Tab-separated table of C-alpha atoms in Angstrom:
chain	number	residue	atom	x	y	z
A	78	UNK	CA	21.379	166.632	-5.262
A	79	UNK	CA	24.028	164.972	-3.357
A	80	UNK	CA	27.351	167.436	-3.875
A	81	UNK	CA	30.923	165.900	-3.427
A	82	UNK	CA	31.203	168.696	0.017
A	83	UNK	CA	28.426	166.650	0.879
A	84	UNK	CA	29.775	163.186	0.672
A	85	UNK	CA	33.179	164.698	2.225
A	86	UNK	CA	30.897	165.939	5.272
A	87	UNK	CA	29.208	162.885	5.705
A	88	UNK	CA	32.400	161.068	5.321
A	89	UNK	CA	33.766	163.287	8.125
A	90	UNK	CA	31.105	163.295	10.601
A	91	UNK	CA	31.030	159.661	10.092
A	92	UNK	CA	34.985	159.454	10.657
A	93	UNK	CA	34.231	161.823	13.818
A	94	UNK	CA	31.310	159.690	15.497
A	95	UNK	CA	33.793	156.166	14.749
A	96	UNK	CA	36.664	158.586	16.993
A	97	UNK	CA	34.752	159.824	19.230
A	98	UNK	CA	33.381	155.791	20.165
A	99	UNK	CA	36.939	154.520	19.996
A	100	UNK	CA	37.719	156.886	22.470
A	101	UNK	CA	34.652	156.476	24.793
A	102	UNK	CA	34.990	152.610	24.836
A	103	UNK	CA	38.294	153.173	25.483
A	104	UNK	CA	38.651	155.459	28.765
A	105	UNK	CA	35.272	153.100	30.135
A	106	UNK	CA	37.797	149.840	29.029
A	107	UNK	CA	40.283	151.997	31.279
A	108	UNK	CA	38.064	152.712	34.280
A	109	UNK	CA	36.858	149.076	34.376
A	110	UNK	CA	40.297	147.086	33.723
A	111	UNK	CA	42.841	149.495	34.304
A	112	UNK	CA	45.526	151.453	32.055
A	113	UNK	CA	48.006	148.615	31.863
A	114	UNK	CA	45.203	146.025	31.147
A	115	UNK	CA	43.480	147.259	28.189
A	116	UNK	CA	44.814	146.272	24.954
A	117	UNK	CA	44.075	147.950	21.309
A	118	UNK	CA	42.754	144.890	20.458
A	119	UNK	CA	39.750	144.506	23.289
A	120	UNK	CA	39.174	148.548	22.582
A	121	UNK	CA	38.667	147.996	18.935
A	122	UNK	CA	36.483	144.802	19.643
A	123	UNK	CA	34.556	146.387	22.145
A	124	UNK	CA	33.869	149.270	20.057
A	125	UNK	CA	33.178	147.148	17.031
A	126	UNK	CA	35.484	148.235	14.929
A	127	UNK	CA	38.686	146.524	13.176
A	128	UNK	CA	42.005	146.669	15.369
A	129	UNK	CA	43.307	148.818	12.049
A	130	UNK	CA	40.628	151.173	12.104
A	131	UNK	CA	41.123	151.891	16.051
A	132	UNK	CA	44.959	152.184	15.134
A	133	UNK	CA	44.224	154.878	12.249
A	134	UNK	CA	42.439	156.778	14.835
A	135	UNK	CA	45.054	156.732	17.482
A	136	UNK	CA	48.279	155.994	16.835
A	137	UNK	CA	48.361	153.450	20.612
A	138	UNK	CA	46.868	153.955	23.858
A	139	UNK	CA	49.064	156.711	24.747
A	140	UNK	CA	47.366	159.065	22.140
A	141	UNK	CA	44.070	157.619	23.527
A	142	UNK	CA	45.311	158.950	26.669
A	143	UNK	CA	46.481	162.238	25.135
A	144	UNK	CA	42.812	162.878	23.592
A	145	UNK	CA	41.320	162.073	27.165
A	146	UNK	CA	43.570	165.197	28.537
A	147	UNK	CA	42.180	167.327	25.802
A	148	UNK	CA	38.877	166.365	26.318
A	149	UNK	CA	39.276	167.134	29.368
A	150	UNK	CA	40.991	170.306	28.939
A	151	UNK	CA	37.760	171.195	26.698
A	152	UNK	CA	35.335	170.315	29.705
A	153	UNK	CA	37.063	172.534	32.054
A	154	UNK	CA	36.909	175.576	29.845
A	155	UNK	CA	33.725	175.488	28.877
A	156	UNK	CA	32.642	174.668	32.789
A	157	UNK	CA	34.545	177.944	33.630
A	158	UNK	CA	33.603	180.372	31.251
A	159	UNK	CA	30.639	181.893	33.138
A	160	UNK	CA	32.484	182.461	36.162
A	161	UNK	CA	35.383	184.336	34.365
A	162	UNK	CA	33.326	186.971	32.569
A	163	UNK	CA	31.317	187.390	36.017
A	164	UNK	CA	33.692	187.207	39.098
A	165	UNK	CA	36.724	189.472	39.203
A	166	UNK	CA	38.080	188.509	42.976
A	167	UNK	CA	41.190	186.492	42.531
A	168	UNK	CA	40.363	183.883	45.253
A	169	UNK	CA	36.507	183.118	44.171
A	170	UNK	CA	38.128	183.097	40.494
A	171	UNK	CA	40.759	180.304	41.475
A	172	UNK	CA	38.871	178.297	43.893
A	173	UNK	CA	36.215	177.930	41.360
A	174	UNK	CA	38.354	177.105	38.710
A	175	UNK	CA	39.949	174.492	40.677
A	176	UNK	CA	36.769	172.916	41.963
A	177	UNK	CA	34.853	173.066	38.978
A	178	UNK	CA	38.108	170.713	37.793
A	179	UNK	CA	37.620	168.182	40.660
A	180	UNK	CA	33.639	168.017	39.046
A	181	UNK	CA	34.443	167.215	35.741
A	182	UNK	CA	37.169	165.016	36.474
A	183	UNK	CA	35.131	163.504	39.470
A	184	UNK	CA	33.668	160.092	36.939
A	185	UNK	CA	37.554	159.350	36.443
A	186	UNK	CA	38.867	159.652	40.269
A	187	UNK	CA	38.967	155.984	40.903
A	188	UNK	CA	40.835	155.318	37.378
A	189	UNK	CA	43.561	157.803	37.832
A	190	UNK	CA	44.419	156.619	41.199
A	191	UNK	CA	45.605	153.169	38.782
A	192	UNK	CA	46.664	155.216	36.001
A	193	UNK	CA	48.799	157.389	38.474
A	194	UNK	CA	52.055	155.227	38.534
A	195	UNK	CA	51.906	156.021	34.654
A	196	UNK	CA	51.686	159.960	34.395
A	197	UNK	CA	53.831	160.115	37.519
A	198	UNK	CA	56.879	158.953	35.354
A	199	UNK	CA	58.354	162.523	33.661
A	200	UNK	CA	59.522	160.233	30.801
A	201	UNK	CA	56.616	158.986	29.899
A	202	UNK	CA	54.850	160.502	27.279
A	203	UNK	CA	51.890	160.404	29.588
A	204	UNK	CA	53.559	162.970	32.128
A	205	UNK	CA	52.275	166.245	32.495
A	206	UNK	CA	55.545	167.661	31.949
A	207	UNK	CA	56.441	165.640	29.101
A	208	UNK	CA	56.658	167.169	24.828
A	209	UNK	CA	53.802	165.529	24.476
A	210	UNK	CA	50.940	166.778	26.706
A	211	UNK	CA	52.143	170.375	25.854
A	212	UNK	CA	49.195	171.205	23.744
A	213	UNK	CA	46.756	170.434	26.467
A	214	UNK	CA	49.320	171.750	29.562
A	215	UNK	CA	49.171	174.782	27.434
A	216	UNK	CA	45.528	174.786	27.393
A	217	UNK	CA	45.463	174.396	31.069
A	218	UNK	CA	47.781	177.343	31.576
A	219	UNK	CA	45.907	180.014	29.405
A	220	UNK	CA	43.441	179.303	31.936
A	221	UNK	CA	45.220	180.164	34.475
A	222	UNK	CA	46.016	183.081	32.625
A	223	UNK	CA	42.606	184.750	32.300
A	224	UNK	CA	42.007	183.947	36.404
A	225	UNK	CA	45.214	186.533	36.781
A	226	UNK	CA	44.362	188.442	33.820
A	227	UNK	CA	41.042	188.858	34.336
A	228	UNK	CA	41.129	189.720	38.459
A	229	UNK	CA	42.451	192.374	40.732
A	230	UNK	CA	45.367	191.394	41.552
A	231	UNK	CA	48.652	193.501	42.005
A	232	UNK	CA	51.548	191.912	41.656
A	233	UNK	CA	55.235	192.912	40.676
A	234	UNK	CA	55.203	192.271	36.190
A	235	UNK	CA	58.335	189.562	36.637
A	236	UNK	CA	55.864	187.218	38.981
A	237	UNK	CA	52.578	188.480	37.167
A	238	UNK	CA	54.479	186.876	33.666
A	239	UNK	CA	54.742	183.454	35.613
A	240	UNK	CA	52.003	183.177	37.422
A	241	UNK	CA	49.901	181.243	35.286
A	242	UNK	CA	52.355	178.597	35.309
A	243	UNK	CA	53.080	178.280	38.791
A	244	UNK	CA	48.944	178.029	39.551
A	245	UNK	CA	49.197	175.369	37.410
A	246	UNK	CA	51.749	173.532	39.251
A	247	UNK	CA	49.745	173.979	42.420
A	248	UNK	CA	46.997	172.791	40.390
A	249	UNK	CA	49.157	169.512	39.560
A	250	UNK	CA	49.669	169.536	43.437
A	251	UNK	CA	46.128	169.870	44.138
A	252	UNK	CA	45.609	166.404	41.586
A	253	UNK	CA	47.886	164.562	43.194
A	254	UNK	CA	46.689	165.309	46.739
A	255	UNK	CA	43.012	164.332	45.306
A	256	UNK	CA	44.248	160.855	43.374
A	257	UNK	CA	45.409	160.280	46.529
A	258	UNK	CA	42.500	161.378	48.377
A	259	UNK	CA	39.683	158.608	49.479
A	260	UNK	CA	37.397	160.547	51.861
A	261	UNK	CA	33.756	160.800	50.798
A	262	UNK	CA	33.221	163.172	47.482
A	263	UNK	CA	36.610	164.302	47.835
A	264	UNK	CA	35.895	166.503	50.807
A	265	UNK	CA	39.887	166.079	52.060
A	266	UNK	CA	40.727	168.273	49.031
A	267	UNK	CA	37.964	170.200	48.809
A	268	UNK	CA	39.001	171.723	52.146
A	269	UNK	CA	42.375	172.006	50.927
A	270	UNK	CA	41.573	174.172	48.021
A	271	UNK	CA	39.346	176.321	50.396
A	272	UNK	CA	42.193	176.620	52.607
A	273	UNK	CA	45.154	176.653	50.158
A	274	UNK	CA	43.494	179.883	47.717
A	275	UNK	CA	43.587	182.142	50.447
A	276	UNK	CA	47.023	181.979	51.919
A	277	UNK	CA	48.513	181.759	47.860
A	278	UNK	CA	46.429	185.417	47.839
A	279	UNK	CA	48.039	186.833	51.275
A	280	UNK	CA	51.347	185.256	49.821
A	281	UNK	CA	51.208	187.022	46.819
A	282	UNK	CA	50.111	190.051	48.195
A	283	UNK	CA	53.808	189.847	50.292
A	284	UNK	CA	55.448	190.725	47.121
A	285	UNK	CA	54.796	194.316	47.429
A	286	UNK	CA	57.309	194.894	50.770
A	287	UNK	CA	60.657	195.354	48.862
A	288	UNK	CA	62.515	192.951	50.695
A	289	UNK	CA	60.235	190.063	49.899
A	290	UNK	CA	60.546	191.122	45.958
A	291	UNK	CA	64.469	191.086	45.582
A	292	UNK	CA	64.248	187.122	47.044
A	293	UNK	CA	60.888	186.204	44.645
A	294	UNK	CA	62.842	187.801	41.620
A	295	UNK	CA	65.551	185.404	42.665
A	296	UNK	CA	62.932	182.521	43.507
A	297	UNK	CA	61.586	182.868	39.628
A	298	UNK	CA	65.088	183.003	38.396
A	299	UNK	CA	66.030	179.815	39.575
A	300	UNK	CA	62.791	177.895	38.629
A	301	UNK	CA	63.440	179.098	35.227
A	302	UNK	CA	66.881	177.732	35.460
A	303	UNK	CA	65.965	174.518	36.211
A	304	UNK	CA	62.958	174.149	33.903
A	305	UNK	CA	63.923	171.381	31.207
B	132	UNK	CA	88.133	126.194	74.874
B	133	UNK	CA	84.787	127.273	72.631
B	134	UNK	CA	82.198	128.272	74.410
B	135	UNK	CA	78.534	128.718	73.646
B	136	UNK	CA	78.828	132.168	72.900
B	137	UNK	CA	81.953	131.910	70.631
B	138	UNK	CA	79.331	129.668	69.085
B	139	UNK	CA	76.521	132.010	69.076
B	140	UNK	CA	78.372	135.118	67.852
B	141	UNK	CA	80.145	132.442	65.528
B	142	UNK	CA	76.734	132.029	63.901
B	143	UNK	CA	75.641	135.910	64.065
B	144	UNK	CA	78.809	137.092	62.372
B	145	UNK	CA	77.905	134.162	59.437
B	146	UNK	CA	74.364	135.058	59.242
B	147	UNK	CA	75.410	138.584	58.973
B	148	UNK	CA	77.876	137.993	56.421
B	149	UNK	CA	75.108	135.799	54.440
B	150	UNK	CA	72.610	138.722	54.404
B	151	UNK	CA	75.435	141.379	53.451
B	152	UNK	CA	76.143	139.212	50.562
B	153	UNK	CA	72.435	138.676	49.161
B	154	UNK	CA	71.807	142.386	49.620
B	155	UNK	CA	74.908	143.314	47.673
B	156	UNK	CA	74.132	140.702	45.535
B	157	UNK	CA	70.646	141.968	44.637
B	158	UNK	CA	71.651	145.602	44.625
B	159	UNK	CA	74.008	144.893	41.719
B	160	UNK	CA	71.328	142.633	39.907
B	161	UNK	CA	68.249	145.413	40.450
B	162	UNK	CA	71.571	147.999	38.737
B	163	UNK	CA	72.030	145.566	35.611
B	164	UNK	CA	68.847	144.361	34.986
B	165	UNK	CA	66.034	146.922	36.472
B	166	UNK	CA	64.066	146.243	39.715
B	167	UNK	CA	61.307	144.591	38.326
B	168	UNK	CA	63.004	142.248	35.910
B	169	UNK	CA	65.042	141.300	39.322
B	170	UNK	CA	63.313	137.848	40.710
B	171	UNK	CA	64.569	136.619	44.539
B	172	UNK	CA	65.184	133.198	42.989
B	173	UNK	CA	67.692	134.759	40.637
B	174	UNK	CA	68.928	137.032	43.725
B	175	UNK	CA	69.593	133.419	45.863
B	176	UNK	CA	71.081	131.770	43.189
B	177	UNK	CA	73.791	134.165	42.372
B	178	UNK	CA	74.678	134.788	45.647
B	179	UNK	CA	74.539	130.911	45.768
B	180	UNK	CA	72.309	130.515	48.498
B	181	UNK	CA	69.075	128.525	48.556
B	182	UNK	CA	65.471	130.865	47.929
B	183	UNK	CA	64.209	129.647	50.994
B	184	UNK	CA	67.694	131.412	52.554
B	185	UNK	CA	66.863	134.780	50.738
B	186	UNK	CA	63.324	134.410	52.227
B	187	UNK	CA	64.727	133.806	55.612
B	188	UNK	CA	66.661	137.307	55.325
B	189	UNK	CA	64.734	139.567	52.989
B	190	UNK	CA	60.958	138.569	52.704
B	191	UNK	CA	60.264	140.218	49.930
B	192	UNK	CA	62.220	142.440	47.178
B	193	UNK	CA	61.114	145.350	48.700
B	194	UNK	CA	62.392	144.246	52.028
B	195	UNK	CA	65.871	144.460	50.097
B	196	UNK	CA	64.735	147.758	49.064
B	197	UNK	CA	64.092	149.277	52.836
B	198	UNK	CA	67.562	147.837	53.683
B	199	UNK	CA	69.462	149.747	50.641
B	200	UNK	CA	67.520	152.616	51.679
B	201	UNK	CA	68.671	152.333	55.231
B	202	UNK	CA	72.359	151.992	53.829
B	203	UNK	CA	72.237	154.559	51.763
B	204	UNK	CA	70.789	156.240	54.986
B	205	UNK	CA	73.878	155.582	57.563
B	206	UNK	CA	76.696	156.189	54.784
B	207	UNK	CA	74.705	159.891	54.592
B	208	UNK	CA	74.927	160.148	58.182
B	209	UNK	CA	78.606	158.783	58.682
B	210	UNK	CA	80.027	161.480	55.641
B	211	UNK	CA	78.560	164.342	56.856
B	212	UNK	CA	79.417	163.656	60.403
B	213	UNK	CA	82.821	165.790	59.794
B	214	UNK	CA	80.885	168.585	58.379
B	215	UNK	CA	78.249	168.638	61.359
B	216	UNK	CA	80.828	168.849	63.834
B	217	UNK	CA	82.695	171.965	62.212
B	218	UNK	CA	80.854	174.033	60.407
B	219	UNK	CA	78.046	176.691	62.343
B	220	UNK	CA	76.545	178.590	58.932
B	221	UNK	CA	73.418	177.392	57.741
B	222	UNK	CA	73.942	177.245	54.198
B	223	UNK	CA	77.841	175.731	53.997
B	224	UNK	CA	76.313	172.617	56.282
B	225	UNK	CA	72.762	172.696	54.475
B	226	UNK	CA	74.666	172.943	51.107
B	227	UNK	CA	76.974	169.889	52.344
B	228	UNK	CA	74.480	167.820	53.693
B	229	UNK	CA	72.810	167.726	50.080
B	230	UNK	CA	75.842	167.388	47.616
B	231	UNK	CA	77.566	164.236	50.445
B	232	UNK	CA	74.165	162.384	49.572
B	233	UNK	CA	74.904	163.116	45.886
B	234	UNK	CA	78.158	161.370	46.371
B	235	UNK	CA	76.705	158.610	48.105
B	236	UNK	CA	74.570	157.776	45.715
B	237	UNK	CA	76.306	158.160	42.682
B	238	UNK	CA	76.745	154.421	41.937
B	239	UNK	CA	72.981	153.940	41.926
B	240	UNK	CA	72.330	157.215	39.785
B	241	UNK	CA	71.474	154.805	36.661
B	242	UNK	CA	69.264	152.297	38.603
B	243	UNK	CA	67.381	155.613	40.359
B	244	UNK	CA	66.188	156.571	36.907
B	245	UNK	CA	64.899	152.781	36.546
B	246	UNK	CA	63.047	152.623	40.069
B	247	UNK	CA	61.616	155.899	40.143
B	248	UNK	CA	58.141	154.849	38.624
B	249	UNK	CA	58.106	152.800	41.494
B	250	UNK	CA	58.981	155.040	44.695
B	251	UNK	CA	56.941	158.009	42.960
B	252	UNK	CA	53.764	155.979	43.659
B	253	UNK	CA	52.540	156.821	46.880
B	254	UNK	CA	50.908	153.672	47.930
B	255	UNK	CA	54.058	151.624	47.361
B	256	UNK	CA	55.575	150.422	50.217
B	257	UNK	CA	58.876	152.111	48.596
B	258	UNK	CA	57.699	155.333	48.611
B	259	UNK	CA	59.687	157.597	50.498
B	260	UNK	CA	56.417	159.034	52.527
B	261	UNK	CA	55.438	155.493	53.191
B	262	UNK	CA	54.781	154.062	56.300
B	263	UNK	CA	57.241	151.300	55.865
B	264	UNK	CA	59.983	153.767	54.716
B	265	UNK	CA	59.652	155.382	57.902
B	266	UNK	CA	62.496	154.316	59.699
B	267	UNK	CA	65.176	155.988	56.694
B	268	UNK	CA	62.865	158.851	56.431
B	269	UNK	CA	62.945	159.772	59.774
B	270	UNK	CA	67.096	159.253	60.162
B	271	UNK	CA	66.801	161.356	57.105
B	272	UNK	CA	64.795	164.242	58.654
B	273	UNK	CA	67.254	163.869	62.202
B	274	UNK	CA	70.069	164.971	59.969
B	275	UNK	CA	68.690	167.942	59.199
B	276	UNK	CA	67.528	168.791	62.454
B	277	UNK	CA	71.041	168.411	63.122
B	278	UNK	CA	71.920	170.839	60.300
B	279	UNK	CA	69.161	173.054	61.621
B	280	UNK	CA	69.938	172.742	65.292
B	281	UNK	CA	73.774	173.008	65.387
B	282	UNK	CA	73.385	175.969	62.793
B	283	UNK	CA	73.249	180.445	63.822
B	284	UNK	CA	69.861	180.226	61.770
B	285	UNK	CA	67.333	182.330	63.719
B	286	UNK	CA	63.315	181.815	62.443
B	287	UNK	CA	60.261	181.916	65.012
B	288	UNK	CA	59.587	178.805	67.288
B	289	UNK	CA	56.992	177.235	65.077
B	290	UNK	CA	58.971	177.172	61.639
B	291	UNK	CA	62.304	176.164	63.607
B	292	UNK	CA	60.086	172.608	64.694
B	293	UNK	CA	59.175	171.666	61.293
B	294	UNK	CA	62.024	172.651	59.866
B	295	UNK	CA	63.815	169.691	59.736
B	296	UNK	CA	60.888	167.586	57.908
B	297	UNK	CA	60.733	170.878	55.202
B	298	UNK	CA	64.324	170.383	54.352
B	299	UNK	CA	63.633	166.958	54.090
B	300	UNK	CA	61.427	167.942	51.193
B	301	UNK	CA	63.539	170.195	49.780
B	302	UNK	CA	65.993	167.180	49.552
B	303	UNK	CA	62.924	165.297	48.158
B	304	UNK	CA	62.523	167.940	45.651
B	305	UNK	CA	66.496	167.705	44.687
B	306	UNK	CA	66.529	164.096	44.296
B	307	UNK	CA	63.538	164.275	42.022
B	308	UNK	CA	65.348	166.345	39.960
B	309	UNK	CA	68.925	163.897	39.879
B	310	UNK	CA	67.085	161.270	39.070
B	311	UNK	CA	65.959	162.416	35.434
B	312	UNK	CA	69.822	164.691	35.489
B	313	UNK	CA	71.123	162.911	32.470
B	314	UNK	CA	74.403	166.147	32.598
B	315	UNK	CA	77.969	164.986	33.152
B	316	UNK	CA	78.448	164.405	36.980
B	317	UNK	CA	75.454	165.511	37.363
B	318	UNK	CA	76.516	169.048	36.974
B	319	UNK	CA	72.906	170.842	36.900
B	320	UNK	CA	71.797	168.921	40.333
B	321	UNK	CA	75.071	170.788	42.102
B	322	UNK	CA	74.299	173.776	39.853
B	323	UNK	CA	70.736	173.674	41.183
B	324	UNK	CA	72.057	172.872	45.421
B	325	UNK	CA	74.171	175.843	45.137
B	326	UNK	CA	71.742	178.031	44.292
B	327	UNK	CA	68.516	176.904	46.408
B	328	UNK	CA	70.040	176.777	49.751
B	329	UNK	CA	70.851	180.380	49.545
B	330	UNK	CA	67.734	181.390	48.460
B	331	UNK	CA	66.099	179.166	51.254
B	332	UNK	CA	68.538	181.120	53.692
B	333	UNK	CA	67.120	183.953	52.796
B	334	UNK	CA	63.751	182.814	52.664
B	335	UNK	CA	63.799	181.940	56.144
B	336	UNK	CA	65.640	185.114	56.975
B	337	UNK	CA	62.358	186.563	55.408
B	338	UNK	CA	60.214	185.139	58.397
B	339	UNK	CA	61.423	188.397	60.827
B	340	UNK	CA	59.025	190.609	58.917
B	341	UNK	CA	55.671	190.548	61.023
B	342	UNK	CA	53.895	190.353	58.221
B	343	UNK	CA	55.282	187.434	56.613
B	344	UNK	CA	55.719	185.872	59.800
B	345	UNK	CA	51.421	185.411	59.837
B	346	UNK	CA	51.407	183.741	56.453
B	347	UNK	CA	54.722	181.342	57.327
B	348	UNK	CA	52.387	180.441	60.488
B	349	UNK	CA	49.298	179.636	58.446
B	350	UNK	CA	51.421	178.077	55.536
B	351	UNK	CA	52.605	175.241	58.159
B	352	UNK	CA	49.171	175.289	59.428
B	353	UNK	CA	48.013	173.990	56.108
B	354	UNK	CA	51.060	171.690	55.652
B	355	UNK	CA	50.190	169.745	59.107
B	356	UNK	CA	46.581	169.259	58.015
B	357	UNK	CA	46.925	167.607	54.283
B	358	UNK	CA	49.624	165.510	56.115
B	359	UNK	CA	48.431	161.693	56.282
């Protein structure tokens, strides 16, 4: 007997398989032509659906964009799961989490390199800064969050409550060194990462000789100040 | 009696004058209408010159670019000449250096906001780390190794060299941040000036512990090698 939580579930799963192909044909419409390029129009034809359909999905390519970050986001959490219930070192905890990012972003290196120009603008919706991207910025962050919460680290409470947030800005550095970065499998920022982990740790570490903490407190103070 | 040279620097002086008027010419158009909307035909004719004229001068629009840049670049210099001269303490002439360029700039505050998608791509020839920005970027950086040099600040050897190109950066870093300041006079760019350079002061001052001192030296190791 075919129940009505049946036909909505079928319904659903159906609406969820016609998303999920929008959004695949789109970010391979993307990688092959380029942000700017790709219309609505040749991602709903592509994907065989109606230009209205693709447009009840996503609203325009900018929330096409906006489910790529989340899906994303998703991939990198579930890639770094095993090492955060295993490791409890704060460098191997960060320098994984940060490579394992370069893997699952590696199919879509050549595409951001065109689609930088775009996210690089802080008023565009696409910006990692902007209102828009908060729900998967936040995402990003509580990551960052279990690599301090979950390691052995010692640092004063004031920069342990910010922390996650500024290892995600040196993760946004670390992205735009590797859109950037054309050496073979990325190695350029691979060795950056290797290098980069360790001195953040010693720097850190720093924070316990008083004088160094009175100028940090100050240091947080200020980026706070000018945060938008 | 006119002689040949009379004739010669007749003709300099007029050529001079010709490409002072199409680079004021398009600096006003690339203010009212955008940069990109900006074509060099419409640049010749309302300077009322021919395109192949324009051409002669400017190859390209971003040739008209590099020259605002290095205008911008030797009003900096001339303003804070004064300063330079009289001042010794590292923050009043660091401080001074940073808000003159604010004044400098202030006409183009509006059309910043417009080109920024365009410098903030790094493989655009208008980038500020560009190869062909070079020659600005580098008078840029001299000024502050003249704020560095003629200043009482005391940090090792190693940090006092690349000094100079860090508070370039930090400059970088401020003019990122004017560009999206939409506050009256740009109020929370000064706000943000008077409060870094301190804190950089006493950052540096930091450097005299030993132990920091180790981590400074492998910090600017790791600048020099992500550096193109």
């Amino acid at each position: 007997m075919t129940t009505l939580t049946d036909v909505t579930d079928g319904a659903t799963a159906k609406g969820e398989q016609t998303r999920e192909l929008i959004l695949s044909t789109a970010l391979r419409l993307f990688r092959e032509q380029g942000y700017g390029k790709t219309t609505m129009r040749a991602i709903a034809a592509e994907a065989g659906v109606s230009v209205g359909n693709a447009y009840y999905y996503y609203g325009s390519k900018d929330h096409l964009m906006q489910a790529y970050y989340d899906l994303l986001q998703d991939q990198h959490r579930a890639a770094v799961e095993e090492l955060l219930a295993a490791e409890k070192a704060f460098v191997p905890r960060m320098t994984g989490v940060l490579r394992t990012w370069l893997e699952v972003a590696a199919p879509y290196h050549e595409f951001a390199g065109t689609f930088f120009k775009t996210a690089a603008d802080p008023k565009s919706p696409l910006s990692p800064f902007s209102e828009e991207s908060r729900p998967a910025r936040d995402a990003a962050v509580d990551i960052f969050r279990q690599v301090v919460e979950g390691s052995d680290l010692k640092v004063p409470a004031d920069l342990r409550a910010e922390l996650p947030e500024l290892l995600w800005l040196l993760q946004m550095g670390v992205v735009l060194f590797w859109v950037h970065d054309s050496s073979d499998d990325v190695r350029r920022t691979r060795a950056l990462i290797d290098r980069a982990v360790p001195l953040v740790d010693r720097l850190l570490r720093l924070t316990r000789i008083p004088g160094v903490r009175g100028v940090v407190t100050d240091l947080l103070g200020l980026i706070h100040s000018i945060k938008p």
